[in-house]
C-alpha cells in the first residue's frame, strides 16, 4: 500500500433521539450548549420488557425547534424521526404576560400534541433573580408555576418543573439544574422505552404475517433495520447486531426452504440475473445506494447480502471484534455461492469469482485499516482463509481467461475477459485514490499474462507464508500443490516438483491414499519432463502397484518400465536400480528342513513367497539373493530356536503398504483410519430432516502434524546391487515369471562350509532394470554346522536297579566322522559291573532328521579286561543305536545312603536328576572307560545304579531271651519275589545258635512295602561281647518268575546283648482302698534286680566300689510320665548302689497321683549308669544298632529339677556321652551313660492300672488308652 494512501474513516451514526423545544427560543438557545453537554454525563438504568437484562446507557438528544411538521403522521412508525419528548420553555414571571400571551401559546402547543397523540411533554419555568429585581409587582414564584399546573397539569403535576438561575454557579442553582437533568433523563427514557416497545410489538406482528400472500421481506427488512438503527443510536451495538443476524437467519431459512421446494413469492425478485459483481463495500457506514435498492424491492441476492454484511461489519468494528469479521466474511462468500445455485440465479461465468475476489480483498483492506501490523501478524489464522480463497478465485479466473496457458488467451477468452470487466462498472469514489484497491488489482491481473502471474504468485506466497507462520502446514502444502499445478501449466516442472514433493510428504505421513496417488501422477509427469529416468521409473513402479488407479493406468506405467528395460544400454547408463517395495513384496520364506540348520554338505531349500504388485506378468532374467557368510560354530539342529522362525520353518515378513513409499517403515506407522459418523438435524415438530452431514470422530488423531526429516526420494540402491553382484555366496533363480499376486520361488542354499549364512539383499533383474530389496526384516539366516562324534549311554528305564540285569542304549552321533569297517568300541571290564552279551546284537542307523536309514548288527567279543564291540559302517552325520545288558552287583557291606555325611563332615549331594526320582534309595556309581576309534582319548561314562532294598535290624528281649528282627524294605517301584532268607554269625561261635522263627521261605515284597524276619539267639555258654551277623536272601522280579534269583546281603554288628538288670514296678492304692482313684495318692514301688554275675569284659569296662564287703556299682533311676497321666510326688530320681551279684535287688518307693480315671499305663522308668569323675568314658554304641526301648534316653534336664535326690545338684554333672562338644575345663564332674540295647529289661513296660474316678468330681474325665 502506498504511503500517501489514506486509511478509511470509521463512521458513526449521527442520529440522536429528537427532543422538540417550544416557547422562548432565546431562553433555550442560552441553555442549549450546557444542556447538550451535561445530559449524557450520568448513565441511566434501562429496564426492558420480556425479561431482558437491564443496561446502563448514556442518553443523548437532538434538541430542535418545535414544528408541527415534526410530529408523526398517522401510519408513520419511523423511530429515527420520531420526537420522543416535547419541552416548552418560559421565563414568564408576570401574571398579565402569562394571561396575555404565554397561556395562549401553550394552549396551541398542547393542542398540536393532542392532535397527534403525543403525551410525552414537559414545561420548564426558568426563574432568575434579575427579573425579580426589575419587577416590583411580581408575585411569588409559585404563583406562575401553580397557574401552569392548574391550567395544563391537573393530573400530571410532575410534568411542570422550575429551573432556578441555571447560568449561575450557586449551590441552589446547581441543585435545581441537577434535578432538572434527572427529570429530563427519566422522561426521555420512559418515552423511549414506551415507543420502542410499541415498535417492537408492531414489528413482531409484521413478522408473524410472513406466511400471508403479499408479505414482502424487503419491507420487513426496513422495519427491523429501523430498530437496529435505534439501538445503534443508543450505542447498543450488540443489540443492533442481533437485529441484522436475525434478518440474516430469516433470509437464509427462506432460501433453504426454496431449495427444498417450499418457495415464497417475494423470493422471485432475488432470482433476477446478476448484472453487477462489484464486491462488498465496507468503507461506508451505510451504503445508501444499496439500501434504496432494497427499499424499492429491486435488490439482487448479492445486493442484499453485500448490504447486510456491510452493516454487520460496521457494528463488529464498533464492538472491537475485527477477527469475527473475517470468519463471517468466509461464511458469507461460501453461502452466497450456494444460495445462487439454490435460487438458480443466472450468473455470467467467472462473475462470481470476480465478486468473491473483490470481496476478500475488501474485507482484508477493511481489517488492515483498523489494526496495526503487530495485530495482523498475531492473527494470521483469522485472515489467511480470505487470502487463500482470493488466490483460488484469481487462479480460476486465470484459467478461465486463458492467462495460464503457454500460448496466451484465445479470442473467446478475451471476450469473456471484457464481459467480466464490464460487470465491475466504474471504480467507487472511496478507492479512486488508492493504488492497491481490489478493483485496480483485479483489472490489472486480467489485463495480461505477466500481470496475472505477478498477482497470483504474490497472493499464493503470502498465503503460504501465513500458513507456515501459524503452523498449518497441511493447508500450506495445499497452496503449494496449487502452485505446482500453475507451474506445470506454465511449463516449469522444476519449480512444481518442489511443491509436489512437500505435499506428498504430508500425505504419505498421514496415509491419505487418494491424494498420494494423484500427487505421484503429477510428480511422474515432472520427472518425465525433466528427464529424470531413475526417479521416473521409481514413481512409475509405485503407480503401477497402486490399486487406486484403473487397470489401464497401471498397465501404462508398468509398460513404461518394461519399455525402458528392453532398450539397449547407452553409454555409462548400463542399468538402473530401483526399490523393490513397489515392484513386489516378501510374504514369507519357508526352510526345508524347518530348523534352518543343517550339517556340512546337506541339502537345504528356501521357498520364497513373493507377491508381485504389477498388473501384468513380468519375466525376470534372474532373481538373486545375496548371502553373507560368517565363520562361526553354530549349534546342531534342535538345540535352540531362532527368533522369528516358526516351528514349521517359516519366516513371515510384515505386510507393507506400497502407497506409503519405499521408506514407509522408517517413518513409523501409518495414520489411523477415518472414523466417520453421520449426523442428522431433524425438526422437533414433525421429525422432518432439515440437514445431514458427516463428522470425524478421531480428528484429534488425524490432525497431528508429523513432519520428520524423512526423505521421499527413491532409495539409492545401485551401490548395493553392485556389491551384491560381487558377493561370494548367492542364491540364484533364472528365467522366472512373476504373475500378478503370490508367487513361489525355490532356492537351493549352499552348505559346503560350516558357519552362519545371513540373507542380505534380494535383486530381481528385468533387462536394464534391477529391483533391489536392500535388507530383509526380520533377519533371515540359516546355519551349517560341523559336529564332532559323540557317544552316550542311557538307561532304558527311569532308574537302573543293582542286582538285576539292566538294558542300556548306546547312541553314537557320527558327526563329521564316517564309521569304517573294522572300527570298534573298547570297553574296560570291571568286576562289580559285568556286561551280559551274546555274540551279536541288532543296531539301527538313523539320518540327521531321525529317519531310519538301515539296520545292521554289532559283534561283541569279550576278554578278561576288555569287551570289544565292532561297529557297522555308518555315514557322517548319522546316528547309530544298539542296546546291551549290564549287571551291577550289590555290595555286601551296607551301601551309603544319599544323605550320609562324608568323611570330612559335609553332606554328600547328588545331581537332581538322580535324587529326584530315587529319593530314599542308596546309589552305586559305576565308571565305564571306552576307547573310541575317532579319538585318541578314552571316554569315561558314569552309570548310577540304585539298590532296590534297604535293611535294618532290631534286638528284642524277653527277660534273658534274645531275638533278632530284620526289616527288609522295598524302596523301588518294582515288586519282587523273595526267597532263602538266612541269618548267620560270621565267626561261627559253637555255643551260639540262631534259630529261625520264619514260617515262609518265599514271599512277595511289593513296592514301598516291608518284610520282617525273626531269629532267636540261644547260647550254651556266655556269648561273646561282639557279634558279627550276616543276613542273606535271594530275589527276582515278581513279574518274571523264571528269572534266575539274585543274591542280597546285609551285615551288622551286635554288642553286649546279655540282659543285666530287670526293672519291675507295682502301684498300690491308698490304705483302705481296693482301687486307685483319680486325685488320690498311690504308692509306686520300683524294683531293680541284677540278673547275672559280671563277666570278664564287664569287669574291665565298668567301675565298681566296695560297700560292706560287697562289690557295688552305681545306678541312677528316673520316673517320668510323658503322657501327663501321673503326677510324681516327692523325689522322682536318685542314685543307688547296686551289688554286683546275681539276683541282687534294690527297691525304691515313692508316691504318685493319677490325674485321670481309666486304665492308665505305668509311668516310664529309666535307668542309667552313674559314672564318677574318675571313671573313663566307655566306647560310644554303634550308630547302626537299634535300641530296645525308646524311653531309655539320656537325661535332658538338670538334677536340681528332679526333687530331693542324693546325687549332685549341678546341671553340669548331667552330660551326654554321645555329645560331640568339648568337655568344659575345671574339676572332673560325674556323668550319666545309657545302657546298651537289651541290657535293661522293663517288666512293667506295657502294664496298666485301673483308676476309678474321685467321689467328689462333678465332671468325669476318663483316659482310654
CSV table of N, CA, C and O in Angstrom, one decimal, residues 1095-1140:
chain,number,residue,atom,x,y,z
A,1095,UNK,N,30.6,-110.4,83.9
A,1095,UNK,CA,31.5,-111.1,83.1
A,1095,UNK,C,32.9,-110.4,83.1
A,1095,UNK,O,33.1,-109.4,83.6
A,1096,UNK,N,33.8,-111.1,82.4
A,1096,UNK,CA,35.2,-110.6,82.3
A,1096,UNK,C,35.2,-109.3,81.6
A,1096,UNK,O,35.9,-108.3,82.0
A,1097,UNK,N,34.5,-109.2,80.5
A,1097,UNK,CA,34.5,-107.9,79.8
A,1097,UNK,C,33.9,-106.8,80.6
A,1097,UNK,O,34.3,-105.6,80.5
A,1098,UNK,N,32.8,-107.2,81.3
A,1098,UNK,CA,32.1,-106.1,82.1
A,1098,UNK,C,33.0,-105.6,83.2
A,1098,UNK,O,33.0,-104.5,83.6
A,1099,UNK,N,33.8,-106.5,83.8
A,1099,UNK,CA,34.7,-106.1,84.9
A,1099,UNK,C,35.8,-105.1,84.4
A,1099,UNK,O,36.2,-104.3,85.1
A,1100,UNK,N,36.2,-105.3,83.1
A,1100,UNK,CA,37.2,-104.4,82.6
A,1100,UNK,C,36.6,-103.0,82.2
A,1100,UNK,O,37.3,-102.0,82.3
A,1101,UNK,N,35.3,-103.0,81.8
A,1101,UNK,CA,34.7,-101.8,81.3
A,1101,UNK,C,34.2,-100.9,82.5
A,1101,UNK,O,34.2,-99.7,82.4
A,1102,UNK,N,33.6,-101.5,83.5
A,1102,UNK,CA,32.8,-100.8,84.4
A,1102,UNK,C,33.6,-100.5,85.7
A,1102,UNK,O,34.6,-101.2,86.0
A,1103,UNK,N,33.2,-99.5,86.5
A,1103,UNK,CA,33.8,-99.1,87.7
A,1103,UNK,C,33.0,-99.7,88.9
A,1103,UNK,O,31.8,-99.6,88.9
A,1104,UNK,N,33.7,-100.3,89.8
A,1104,UNK,CA,33.0,-100.9,91.0
A,1104,UNK,C,33.5,-100.3,92.2
A,1104,UNK,O,34.7,-99.8,92.3
A,1105,UNK,N,32.7,-100.4,93.3
A,1105,UNK,CA,33.1,-99.9,94.6
A,1105,UNK,C,32.8,-101.0,95.7
A,1105,UNK,O,32.3,-102.1,95.4
A,1106,UNK,N,33.3,-100.8,96.9
A,1106,UNK,CA,33.1,-101.7,98.0
A,1106,UNK,C,32.1,-101.1,98.9
A,1106,UNK,O,32.2,-100.0,99.3
A,1107,UNK,N,31.1,-101.9,99.4
A,1107,UNK,CA,30.1,-101.5,100.4
A,1107,UNK,C,29.8,-102.7,101.2
A,1107,UNK,O,29.2,-103.7,100.8
A,1108,UNK,N,30.3,-102.6,102.5
A,1108,UNK,CA,30.2,-103.6,103.5
A,1108,UNK,C,30.7,-105.0,102.9
A,1108,UNK,O,30.0,-106.0,103.0
A,1109,UNK,N,31.8,-104.9,102.3
A,1109,UNK,CA,32.5,-106.1,101.8
A,1109,UNK,C,31.9,-106.6,100.5
A,1109,UNK,O,32.4,-107.6,99.9
A,1110,UNK,N,30.9,-105.9,99.9
A,1110,UNK,CA,30.3,-106.3,98.6
A,1110,UNK,C,30.7,-105.3,97.5
A,1110,UNK,O,30.8,-104.1,97.7
A,1111,UNK,N,30.9,-105.9,96.3
A,1111,UNK,CA,31.3,-105.1,95.1
A,1111,UNK,C,30.0,-104.5,94.6
A,1111,UNK,O,29.0,-105.2,94.4
A,1112,UNK,N,30.0,-103.2,94.4
A,1112,UNK,CA,28.7,-102.5,94.0
A,1112,UNK,C,29.0,-101.6,92.8
A,1112,UNK,O,30.2,-101.3,92.5
A,1113,UNK,N,28.0,-101.2,92.1
A,1113,UNK,CA,28.1,-100.2,91.1
A,1113,UNK,C,26.9,-99.3,91.2
A,1113,UNK,O,25.9,-99.6,91.8
A,1114,UNK,N,27.1,-98.1,90.8
A,1114,UNK,CA,26.1,-97.0,91.0
A,1114,UNK,C,25.2,-96.9,89.7
A,1114,UNK,O,25.7,-96.8,88.6
A,1115,UNK,N,23.9,-96.9,90.0
A,1115,UNK,CA,22.9,-96.7,89.0
A,1115,UNK,C,22.0,-95.5,89.3
A,1115,UNK,O,21.8,-95.1,90.5
A,1116,UNK,N,21.5,-94.8,88.4
A,1116,UNK,CA,20.6,-93.7,88.6
A,1116,UNK,C,19.3,-94.1,87.9
A,1116,UNK,O,19.2,-94.6,86.8
A,1117,UNK,N,18.2,-93.9,88.7
A,1117,UNK,CA,16.9,-94.2,88.1
A,1117,UNK,C,16.1,-92.8,88.0
A,1117,UNK,O,16.4,-91.8,88.7
A,1118,UNK,N,15.1,-92.9,87.2
A,1118,UNK,CA,14.3,-91.7,86.9
A,1118,UNK,C,12.9,-92.1,86.6
A,1118,UNK,O,12.7,-93.0,85.7
A,1119,UNK,N,11.9,-91.6,87.2
A,1119,UNK,CA,10.5,-91.9,87.0
A,1119,UNK,C,9.9,-90.6,86.3
A,1119,UNK,O,9.8,-89.5,86.9
A,1120,UNK,N,9.4,-90.8,85.1
A,1120,UNK,CA,8.8,-89.6,84.4
A,1120,UNK,C,7.6,-90.1,83.7
A,1120,UNK,O,7.4,-91.3,83.5
A,1121,UNK,N,6.7,-89.2,83.4
A,1121,UNK,CA,5.4,-89.5,82.7
A,1121,UNK,C,5.2,-88.5,81.6
A,1121,UNK,O,4.7,-87.4,81.8
A,1122,UNK,N,5.6,-88.9,80.4
A,1122,UNK,CA,5.5,-88.0,79.3
A,1122,UNK,C,4.1,-87.8,78.8
A,1122,UNK,O,3.8,-86.8,78.1
A,1123,UNK,N,3.1,-88.7,79.1
A,1123,UNK,CA,1.8,-88.5,78.7
A,1123,UNK,C,0.9,-87.7,79.7
A,1123,UNK,O,-0.3,-87.6,79.5
A,1124,UNK,N,1.5,-87.2,80.7
A,1124,UNK,CA,0.8,-86.4,81.7
A,1124,UNK,C,-0.4,-87.1,82.4
A,1124,UNK,O,-1.4,-86.5,82.7
A,1125,UNK,N,-0.3,-88.4,82.6
A,1125,UNK,CA,-1.3,-89.1,83.3
A,1125,UNK,C,-1.1,-89.2,84.8
A,1125,UNK,O,-2.0,-89.4,85.5
A,1126,UNK,N,0.2,-89.1,85.2
A,1126,UNK,CA,0.6,-89.2,86.6
A,1126,UNK,C,1.3,-87.9,87.1
A,1126,UNK,O,2.0,-87.3,86.3
A,1127,UNK,N,1.2,-87.6,88.3
A,1127,UNK,CA,2.0,-86.6,89.0
A,1127,UNK,C,2.8,-87.3,90.0
A,1127,UNK,O,2.3,-87.9,90.9
A,1128,UNK,N,4.2,-87.2,89.8
A,1128,UNK,CA,5.1,-87.8,90.8
A,1128,UNK,C,5.3,-86.9,91.9
A,1128,UNK,O,5.7,-85.8,91.8
A,1129,UNK,N,5.0,-87.4,93.1
A,1129,UNK,CA,5.1,-86.6,94.3
A,1129,UNK,C,6.4,-87.0,95.1
A,1129,UNK,O,6.8,-88.1,95.1
A,1130,UNK,N,7.1,-86.0,95.5
A,1130,UNK,CA,8.4,-86.2,96.1
A,1130,UNK,C,9.5,-86.3,95.1
A,1130,UNK,O,9.4,-85.8,94.0
A,1131,UNK,N,10.5,-87.1,95.4
A,1131,UNK,CA,11.6,-87.2,94.5
A,1131,UNK,C,11.3,-88.2,93.4
A,1131,UNK,O,10.6,-89.2,93.6
A,1132,UNK,N,11.7,-87.9,92.2
A,1132,UNK,CA,11.4,-88.7,91.0
A,1132,UNK,C,12.6,-89.4,90.5
A,1132,UNK,O,12.5,-90.2,89.5
A,1133,UNK,N,13.8,-89.1,91.0
A,1133,UNK,CA,15.0,-89.7,90.6
A,1133,UNK,C,16.0,-89.8,91.7
A,1133,UNK,O,15.9,-89.1,92.7
A,1134,UNK,N,17.0,-90.7,91.5
A,1134,UNK,CA,18.0,-90.8,92.6
A,1134,UNK,C,19.1,-91.8,92.1
A,1134,UNK,O,19.0,-92.5,91.1
A,1135,UNK,N,20.2,-91.8,92.9
A,1135,UNK,CA,21.3,-92.7,92.6
A,1135,UNK,C,21.4,-93.8,93.7
A,1135,UNK,O,21.3,-93.5,94.9
A,1136,UNK,N,21.5,-95.0,93.3
A,1136,UNK,CA,21.6,-96.1,94.2
A,1136,UNK,C,22.9,-96.9,94.0
A,1136,UNK,O,23.4,-96.9,92.9
A,1137,UNK,N,23.3,-97.6,95.0
A,1137,UNK,CA,24.5,-98.5,94.9
A,1137,UNK,C,23.9,-99.9,94.8
A,1137,UNK,O,23.3,-100.4,95.7
A,1138,UNK,N,24.2,-100.5,93.6
A,1138,UNK,CA,23.7,-101.9,93.3
A,1138,UNK,C,24.8,-102.9,93.4
A,1138,UNK,O,25.8,-102.8,92.8
A,1139,UNK,N,24.5,-103.9,94.3
A,1139,UNK,CA,25.5,-105.0,94.4
A,1139,UNK,C,25.7,-105.8,93.1
A,1139,UNK,O,24.7,-106.0,92.4
A,1140,UNK,N,26.9,-106.1,92.8
A,1140,UNK,CA,27.2,-106.7,91.5
A,1140,UNK,C,27.2,-108.2,91.8
A,1140,UNK,O,28.2,-108.9,92.0
